[in-house]
Amino acid sequence: MMEISPKRILYLDEVRSLAIILVVVGHLTRLFSYDFNSWLFCSGFFSLTRVGVPLFFTVSGALLLTRKHVIEEFLKKRFKRVVLPFVFWIITYILIGIIFLNYDLTPTFLMDTAFGVGDYSAIFWFIWSLIGVYLLVPVVSSFIREYKKGAEYLILITVILSLLYTIGFFDYPNMKYNFKVVFYFFPVFGYFILGSYLHNHEFKYSKKKSFGIGALLFIVGILGHFTLIVLKGWGSTALAPIDFFNIFVIAETAGLFIMFKYADVKMIKDSIKPLKQQTLGKAIVLFSSCSFGIYFSHYILLRILFYCTPLSAILKTNAYLWLPVSSIILISVSWALIWTMSKFPLLKIGSGVK
């Protein structure tokens, strides 16, 4: 197995790996809610998995913001890293939809698939949001570097808007302007800033105390998040997603990020080798490197495996058993597919692996 570069920031690979696992499990969770007990069980899972996408944004912010970027070089790298795999998967989704899933080849189907309209390619919204923020990264990065309090100022705006959003301030029916348009952009932007700030800021506490602060934020966030999901979805077996801009989702995301940043295997036992020197650490890096491709592939594989094979028989049955089992199956198959694709020059474009 490959050696981990000393310069590699392993905890960001850990966060990215957790993020893609949560995204995959979150999409499966909806398939196993069929009565009150399974709905309550799946709602608990959903309150955790919902932070998968925000965690992706925080990792991107941690890696890209505060760096000095030459705009042409930055956009060229992002085009190769994000846009080319995206185009590969748009074409793949279109071909699979027409050949195997009986979609008609119409201009509407092509446009809807490319822009993530409807359930078939709904995950593509993430990429469009990512591209939009990437266009601003060189400017925002320069602002944060030049102004010492720049990141804190932007985070403060994000938190204030999130609090107002959470309490329903912008839902007032007679408000003249539709301020909700702000929230199509700010959640992504806010998580980028948050990831950059938490990555570069050091708490004035020990690792254990900093880890504890993260754990407290996470617990408050997930309890609030779960409560809102239950209140919103009460009386139905459908899961009720809470918007990414909700303050509890932000707290949950920030808490997890801080926990991973300050987690240390030596908290368990002094004699344990650092994770970078363990096989597990190398496996995490390998899995993390495939995460972008897994994001694209898992959604179409979910549709094929759980709607077009004998696995469809387990849907809406025994969520306590089949949700974990299905998650392991889908994550494993997606990872195997992307790892295999990365070994072939033409398919490597879609794998997202460097």
Tab-separated table of C-alpha atoms in Angstrom:
chain	number	residue	atom	x	y	z
A	1	MET	CA	0.000	0.000	0.000
A	2	MET	CA	1.169	3.552	-0.747
A	3	GLU	CA	3.154	5.635	1.734
A	4	ILE	CA	1.545	8.781	3.119
A	5	SER	CA	3.411	11.999	2.340
A	6	PRO	CA	4.618	13.821	5.504
A	7	LYS	CA	3.002	16.990	4.102
A	8	ARG	CA	-0.418	15.346	3.841
A	9	ILE	CA	-2.982	16.611	6.364
A	10	LEU	CA	-4.494	13.298	7.387
A	11	TYR	CA	-7.404	14.623	9.408
A	12	LEU	CA	-8.782	16.359	6.291
A	13	ASP	CA	-8.745	12.964	4.539
A	14	GLU	CA	-10.600	11.562	7.548
A	15	VAL	CA	-13.233	14.310	7.332
A	16	ARG	CA	-13.598	13.842	3.568
A	17	SER	CA	-13.936	10.066	4.006
A	18	LEU	CA	-16.593	10.517	6.674
A	19	ALA	CA	-18.389	13.047	4.468
A	20	ILE	CA	-18.804	10.674	1.525
A	21	ILE	CA	-19.910	7.835	3.832
A	22	LEU	CA	-22.568	10.107	5.335
A	23	VAL	CA	-23.754	11.229	1.889
A	24	VAL	CA	-24.162	7.639	0.685
A	25	VAL	CA	-25.931	6.485	3.863
A	26	GLY	CA	-28.148	9.567	3.783
A	27	HIS	CA	-29.414	8.752	0.308
A	28	LEU	CA	-30.123	5.166	1.329
A	29	THR	CA	-31.880	6.173	4.555
A	30	ARG	CA	-34.924	7.451	2.661
A	31	LEU	CA	-35.525	3.950	1.269
A	32	PHE	CA	-36.045	2.282	4.652
A	33	SER	CA	-38.611	4.501	6.360
A	34	TYR	CA	-41.965	2.709	6.149
A	35	ASP	CA	-43.660	2.919	9.596
A	36	PHE	CA	-43.338	4.989	12.774
A	37	ASN	CA	-40.476	3.011	14.338
A	38	SER	CA	-38.408	2.824	11.154
A	39	TRP	CA	-39.145	6.513	10.486
A	40	LEU	CA	-37.825	7.452	13.939
A	41	PHE	CA	-34.747	5.234	13.444
A	42	CYS	CA	-34.061	6.638	9.979
A	43	SER	CA	-34.638	10.207	11.203
A	44	GLY	CA	-31.858	9.657	13.728
A	45	PHE	CA	-29.537	8.504	10.962
A	46	PHE	CA	-30.674	11.376	8.776
A	47	SER	CA	-29.815	13.980	11.416
A	48	LEU	CA	-26.199	12.779	11.216
A	49	THR	CA	-25.865	12.043	7.512
A	50	ARG	CA	-27.261	15.434	6.506
A	51	VAL	CA	-23.901	17.065	7.373
A	52	GLY	CA	-22.026	15.041	4.736
A	53	VAL	CA	-22.207	17.746	2.058
A	54	PRO	CA	-21.333	20.618	4.453
A	55	LEU	CA	-18.266	18.641	5.558
A	56	PHE	CA	-17.165	18.411	1.914
A	57	PHE	CA	-17.391	22.190	1.637
A	58	THR	CA	-15.402	22.748	4.845
A	59	VAL	CA	-12.564	20.525	3.586
A	60	SER	CA	-12.459	22.429	0.282
A	61	GLY	CA	-12.342	25.723	2.172
A	62	ALA	CA	-9.570	24.457	4.451
A	63	LEU	CA	-7.444	23.457	1.457
A	64	LEU	CA	-8.100	26.377	-0.883
A	65	LEU	CA	-8.726	29.561	1.090
A	66	THR	CA	-5.856	31.638	2.533
A	67	ARG	CA	-3.610	30.431	-0.290
A	68	LYS	CA	-2.312	32.898	-2.850
A	69	HIS	CA	-3.856	32.008	-6.199
A	70	VAL	CA	-2.996	33.034	-9.738
A	71	ILE	CA	-6.501	33.140	-11.210
A	72	GLU	CA	-5.656	31.522	-14.559
A	73	GLU	CA	-3.735	28.651	-12.932
A	74	PHE	CA	-6.369	28.148	-10.243
A	75	LEU	CA	-9.245	27.946	-12.721
A	76	LYS	CA	-7.252	25.606	-14.972
A	77	LYS	CA	-6.641	23.212	-12.053
A	78	ARG	CA	-10.274	23.345	-10.941
A	79	PHE	CA	-11.433	22.703	-14.509
A	80	LYS	CA	-9.332	19.554	-14.678
A	81	ARG	CA	-10.183	18.451	-11.135
A	82	VAL	CA	-13.942	19.206	-11.101
A	83	VAL	CA	-15.420	20.163	-14.476
A	84	LEU	CA	-13.969	17.300	-16.549
A	85	PRO	CA	-15.191	14.568	-14.134
A	86	PHE	CA	-18.547	16.364	-13.981
A	87	VAL	CA	-18.937	16.313	-17.775
A	88	PHE	CA	-17.916	12.641	-17.793
A	89	TRP	CA	-20.680	11.775	-15.318
A	90	ILE	CA	-23.321	13.919	-17.018
A	91	ILE	CA	-22.723	11.891	-20.187
A	92	THR	CA	-22.695	8.646	-18.173
A	93	TYR	CA	-26.006	9.444	-16.470
A	94	ILE	CA	-27.595	10.326	-19.796
A	95	LEU	CA	-26.425	7.107	-21.452
A	96	ILE	CA	-27.463	4.881	-18.529
A	97	GLY	CA	-30.832	6.631	-18.294
A	98	ILE	CA	-31.591	6.067	-21.974
A	99	ILE	CA	-30.107	2.567	-22.417
A	100	PHE	CA	-31.034	0.912	-19.115
A	101	LEU	CA	-33.672	3.013	-17.342
A	102	ASN	CA	-36.022	3.745	-20.251
A	103	TYR	CA	-35.720	7.532	-20.281
A	104	ASP	CA	-36.534	9.202	-23.596
A	105	LEU	CA	-33.809	11.130	-25.404
A	106	THR	CA	-35.369	14.590	-25.325
A	107	PRO	CA	-33.923	18.078	-24.838
A	108	THR	CA	-35.770	18.267	-21.501
A	109	PHE	CA	-34.177	15.029	-20.246
A	110	LEU	CA	-30.710	16.215	-21.316
A	111	MET	CA	-31.068	19.600	-19.623
A	112	ASP	CA	-32.723	18.225	-16.483
A	113	THR	CA	-29.957	15.643	-16.080
A	114	ALA	CA	-27.146	18.156	-16.579
A	115	PHE	CA	-28.609	20.665	-14.115
A	116	GLY	CA	-29.784	18.144	-11.510
A	117	VAL	CA	-33.478	18.873	-11.993
A	118	GLY	CA	-35.622	16.094	-10.535
A	119	ASP	CA	-34.536	13.066	-8.567
A	120	TYR	CA	-32.554	11.202	-11.251
A	121	SER	CA	-29.450	13.425	-11.107
A	122	ALA	CA	-30.358	15.517	-8.058
A	123	ILE	CA	-26.828	15.255	-6.620
A	124	PHE	CA	-25.470	17.478	-9.408
A	125	TRP	CA	-26.644	20.594	-7.534
A	126	PHE	CA	-23.553	20.152	-5.336
A	127	ILE	CA	-21.190	20.489	-8.297
A	128	TRP	CA	-22.881	23.595	-9.666
A	129	SER	CA	-22.651	25.186	-6.200
A	130	LEU	CA	-19.002	24.177	-5.956
A	131	ILE	CA	-18.190	25.698	-9.343
A	132	GLY	CA	-19.921	28.934	-8.332
A	133	VAL	CA	-17.858	29.280	-5.159
A	134	TYR	CA	-14.627	28.320	-6.946
A	135	LEU	CA	-15.063	31.367	-9.167
A	136	LEU	CA	-14.852	33.538	-6.031
A	137	VAL	CA	-12.089	31.669	-4.196
A	138	PRO	CA	-9.157	33.789	-5.493
A	139	VAL	CA	-10.949	37.010	-4.469
A	140	VAL	CA	-12.128	35.762	-1.056
A	141	SER	CA	-8.734	34.193	-0.373
A	142	SER	CA	-7.038	37.534	-1.019
A	143	PHE	CA	-9.520	39.299	1.290
A	144	ILE	CA	-8.918	36.840	4.136
A	145	ARG	CA	-5.127	37.077	3.783
A	146	GLU	CA	-5.090	40.875	3.743
A	147	TYR	CA	-7.512	41.405	6.636
A	148	LYS	CA	-6.696	39.520	9.842
A	149	LYS	CA	-10.319	39.516	10.951
A	150	GLY	CA	-11.680	38.866	7.460
A	151	ALA	CA	-12.610	35.225	8.060
A	152	GLU	CA	-14.173	36.019	11.472
A	153	TYR	CA	-16.221	38.831	9.902
A	154	LEU	CA	-17.588	36.522	7.185
A	155	ILE	CA	-18.332	33.758	9.709
A	156	LEU	CA	-20.189	36.257	11.903
A	157	ILE	CA	-22.378	37.243	8.938
A	158	THR	CA	-23.005	33.556	8.200
A	159	VAL	CA	-24.006	32.785	11.809
A	160	ILE	CA	-26.295	35.823	12.101
A	161	LEU	CA	-28.062	35.006	8.831
A	162	SER	CA	-28.315	31.351	9.872
A	163	LEU	CA	-29.914	32.260	13.209
A	164	LEU	CA	-32.433	34.537	11.467
A	165	TYR	CA	-33.131	31.812	8.926
A	166	THR	CA	-33.580	29.171	11.641
A	167	ILE	CA	-36.171	31.190	13.531
A	168	GLY	CA	-38.095	31.896	10.314
A	169	PHE	CA	-37.323	35.612	10.069
A	170	PHE	CA	-37.197	35.511	6.264
A	171	ASP	CA	-40.491	33.625	5.998
A	172	TYR	CA	-42.579	36.715	6.809
A	173	PRO	CA	-45.180	36.639	3.987
A	174	ASN	CA	-45.409	40.407	3.462
A	175	MET	CA	-41.665	40.969	3.119
A	176	LYS	CA	-41.116	43.039	-0.012
A	177	TYR	CA	-37.947	41.309	-1.190
A	178	ASN	CA	-37.313	37.602	-1.362
A	179	PHE	CA	-34.189	37.387	0.776
A	180	LYS	CA	-34.204	33.613	0.447
A	181	VAL	CA	-32.251	34.030	-2.769
A	182	VAL	CA	-29.241	34.677	-0.509
A	183	PHE	CA	-29.458	31.136	0.830
A	184	TYR	CA	-28.880	29.498	-2.519
A	185	PHE	CA	-25.312	30.746	-2.231
A	186	PHE	CA	-24.445	31.548	1.374
A	187	PRO	CA	-24.526	28.019	2.834
A	188	VAL	CA	-21.780	26.859	0.460
A	189	PHE	CA	-19.817	30.065	0.860
A	190	GLY	CA	-20.229	30.016	4.647
A	191	TYR	CA	-19.002	26.418	4.991
A	192	PHE	CA	-15.948	27.242	2.857
A	193	ILE	CA	-15.059	30.100	5.204
A	194	LEU	CA	-15.804	27.989	8.280
A	195	GLY	CA	-13.517	25.180	7.116
A	196	SER	CA	-10.691	27.588	6.362
A	197	TYR	CA	-11.024	29.334	9.726
A	198	LEU	CA	-11.234	26.175	11.832
A	199	HIS	CA	-8.297	24.648	9.965
A	200	ASN	CA	-6.015	27.658	10.422
A	201	HIS	CA	-7.171	28.771	13.882
A	202	GLU	CA	-5.705	27.149	16.985
A	203	PHE	CA	-7.734	27.069	20.204
A	204	LYS	CA	-5.893	28.185	23.332
A	205	TYR	CA	-6.574	24.865	24.985
A	206	SER	CA	-5.091	21.386	25.054
A	207	LYS	CA	-6.002	18.866	22.371
A	208	LYS	CA	-8.342	17.088	24.786
A	209	LYS	CA	-10.208	20.267	25.732
A	210	SER	CA	-10.436	21.389	22.100
A	211	PHE	CA	-11.769	17.940	21.182
A	212	GLY	CA	-14.301	18.316	24.004
A	213	ILE	CA	-15.462	21.695	22.639
A	214	GLY	CA	-16.005	20.060	19.260
A	215	ALA	CA	-17.890	17.158	20.848
A	216	LEU	CA	-20.167	19.569	22.743
A	217	LEU	CA	-20.937	21.534	19.575
A	218	PHE	CA	-21.661	18.295	17.739
A	219	ILE	CA	-24.004	16.976	20.463
A	220	VAL	CA	-25.957	20.259	20.653
A	221	GLY	CA	-26.134	20.372	16.864
A	222	ILE	CA	-27.308	16.811	16.307
A	223	LEU	CA	-29.884	16.947	19.124
A	224	GLY	CA	-31.339	20.166	17.730
A	225	HIS	CA	-31.181	18.810	14.201
A	226	PHE	CA	-32.923	15.557	15.157
A	227	THR	CA	-35.624	17.454	17.074
A	228	LEU	CA	-36.379	19.662	14.062
A	229	ILE	CA	-36.532	16.645	11.721
A	230	VAL	CA	-38.991	14.883	14.043
A	231	LEU	CA	-41.168	17.980	14.494
A	232	LYS	CA	-41.195	18.717	10.768
A	233	GLY	CA	-41.970	15.144	9.728
A	234	TRP	CA	-44.293	14.047	12.559
A	235	GLY	CA	-47.230	12.039	11.285
A	236	SER	CA	-45.514	10.965	8.079
A	237	THR	CA	-43.125	8.162	7.155
A	238	ALA	CA	-41.236	10.447	4.759
A	239	LEU	CA	-38.022	11.936	6.114
A	240	ALA	CA	-38.040	15.704	6.533
A	241	PRO	CA	-34.693	17.253	5.547
A	242	ILE	CA	-33.549	20.377	7.370
A	243	ASP	CA	-31.799	23.022	5.258
A	244	PHE	CA	-28.007	23.142	5.358
A	245	PHE	CA	-28.174	26.758	6.547
A	246	ASN	CA	-29.932	25.863	9.780
A	247	ILE	CA	-27.829	26.830	12.825
A	248	PHE	CA	-27.976	23.295	14.246
A	249	VAL	CA	-26.542	21.841	11.025
A	250	ILE	CA	-23.732	24.410	11.155
A	251	ALA	CA	-23.007	23.549	14.813
A	252	GLU	CA	-23.006	19.829	14.020
A	253	THR	CA	-20.636	20.322	11.089
A	254	ALA	CA	-18.261	22.592	12.999
A	255	GLY	CA	-18.223	20.201	15.958
A	256	LEU	CA	-17.278	17.203	13.822
A	257	PHE	CA	-14.571	19.177	12.023
A	258	ILE	CA	-13.021	20.301	15.321
A	259	MET	CA	-13.185	16.776	16.755
A	260	PHE	CA	-11.277	15.324	13.806
A	261	LYS	CA	-8.731	18.137	13.879
A	262	TYR	CA	-7.820	17.522	17.509
A	263	ALA	CA	-8.409	13.767	17.733
A	264	ASP	CA	-5.238	11.835	18.533
A	265	VAL	CA	-4.854	8.090	18.895
A	266	LYS	CA	-2.612	8.771	21.892
A	267	MET	CA	-5.720	9.930	23.740
A	268	ILE	CA	-6.567	6.216	23.842
A	269	LYS	CA	-3.110	4.847	24.615
A	270	ASP	CA	0.353	6.438	24.492
A	271	SER	CA	1.952	3.419	22.854
A	272	ILE	CA	-0.314	3.473	19.771
A	273	LYS	CA	1.502	4.448	16.580
A	274	PRO	CA	0.346	7.628	14.790
A	275	LEU	CA	-2.403	6.921	12.275
A	276	LYS	CA	-0.132	7.944	9.384
A	277	GLN	CA	2.086	4.980	10.199
A	278	GLN	CA	-0.774	2.498	10.321
A	279	THR	CA	-2.439	0.568	7.506
A	280	LEU	CA	-5.730	2.196	8.514
A	281	GLY	CA	-4.300	5.643	7.797
A	282	LYS	CA	-3.187	4.569	4.335
A	283	ALA	CA	-6.616	3.055	3.660
A	284	ILE	CA	-8.269	6.339	4.693
A	285	VAL	CA	-6.110	8.296	2.239
A	286	LEU	CA	-6.910	5.828	-0.550
A	287	PHE	CA	-10.636	6.006	0.192
A	288	SER	CA	-10.529	9.795	0.463
A	289	SER	CA	-8.815	10.084	-2.924
A	290	CYS	CA	-11.771	8.223	-4.473
A	291	SER	CA	-14.446	10.259	-2.675
A	292	PHE	CA	-15.235	12.636	-5.563
A	293	GLY	CA	-15.838	9.727	-7.928
A	294	ILE	CA	-17.832	7.870	-5.273
A	295	TYR	CA	-20.081	10.917	-4.956
A	296	PHE	CA	-20.977	10.720	-8.649
A	297	SER	CA	-21.166	6.934	-8.958
A	298	HIS	CA	-23.062	5.947	-5.818
A	299	TYR	CA	-26.298	7.668	-6.813
A	300	ILE	CA	-26.680	5.914	-10.140
A	301	LEU	CA	-25.492	2.625	-8.583
A	302	LEU	CA	-28.128	3.034	-5.865
A	303	ARG	CA	-30.776	3.302	-8.546
A	304	ILE	CA	-29.501	0.236	-10.392
A	305	LEU	CA	-28.733	-2.009	-7.383
A	306	PHE	CA	-31.839	-1.267	-5.327
A	307	TYR	CA	-34.431	-0.864	-8.082
A	308	CYS	CA	-33.267	-3.188	-10.868
A	309	THR	CA	-31.849	-6.214	-8.993
A	310	PRO	CA	-33.145	-8.682	-6.344
A	311	LEU	CA	-31.932	-6.205	-3.693
A	312	SER	CA	-35.140	-4.262	-4.343
A	313	ALA	CA	-36.901	-6.849	-2.150
A	314	ILE	CA	-35.230	-5.469	1.006
A	315	LEU	CA	-36.572	-1.930	0.610
A	316	LYS	CA	-39.094	-0.838	3.219
A	317	THR	CA	-38.183	-3.862	5.375
A	318	ASN	CA	-36.225	-4.188	8.632
A	319	ALA	CA	-34.402	-0.862	8.567
A	320	TYR	CA	-32.302	-1.848	11.598
A	321	LEU	CA	-30.631	-4.638	9.596
A	322	TRP	CA	-30.827	-3.653	5.947
A	323	LEU	CA	-29.886	0.017	6.178
A	324	PRO	CA	-26.390	-0.772	7.577
A	325	VAL	CA	-25.975	-3.768	5.235
A	326	SER	CA	-27.104	-1.783	2.192
A	327	SER	CA	-24.749	1.065	3.141
A	328	ILE	CA	-21.772	-1.306	3.267
A	329	ILE	CA	-22.734	-2.831	-0.094
A	330	LEU	CA	-23.207	0.502	-1.873
A	331	ILE	CA	-20.063	2.111	-0.442
A	332	SER	CA	-17.967	-0.960	-1.279
A	333	VAL	CA	-19.257	-1.267	-4.850
A	334	SER	CA	-18.850	2.475	-5.478
A	335	TRP	CA	-15.312	2.479	-4.109
A	336	ALA	CA	-14.346	-0.613	-6.115
A	337	LEU	CA	-15.735	0.950	-9.299
A	338	ILE	CA	-13.868	4.244	-8.862
A	339	TRP	CA	-10.605	2.545	-7.850
A	340	THR	CA	-10.833	0.336	-10.962
A	341	MET	CA	-11.623	3.327	-13.181
A	342	SER	CA	-8.560	5.139	-11.837
A	343	LYS	CA	-6.353	2.419	-13.348
A	344	PHE	CA	-7.457	3.149	-16.932
A	345	PRO	CA	-6.330	6.452	-18.537
A	346	LEU	CA	-9.624	7.270	-20.261
A	347	LEU	CA	-11.843	6.319	-17.317
A	348	LYS	CA	-9.530	7.996	-14.798
A	349	ILE	CA	-11.034	11.330	-15.842
A	350	GLY	CA	-14.351	10.289	-14.282
A	351	SER	CA	-12.755	8.736	-11.199
A	352	GLY	CA	-11.696	12.116	-9.828
A	353	VAL	CA	-8.484	10.513	-8.555
A	354	LYS	CA	-5.367	12.621	-9.076
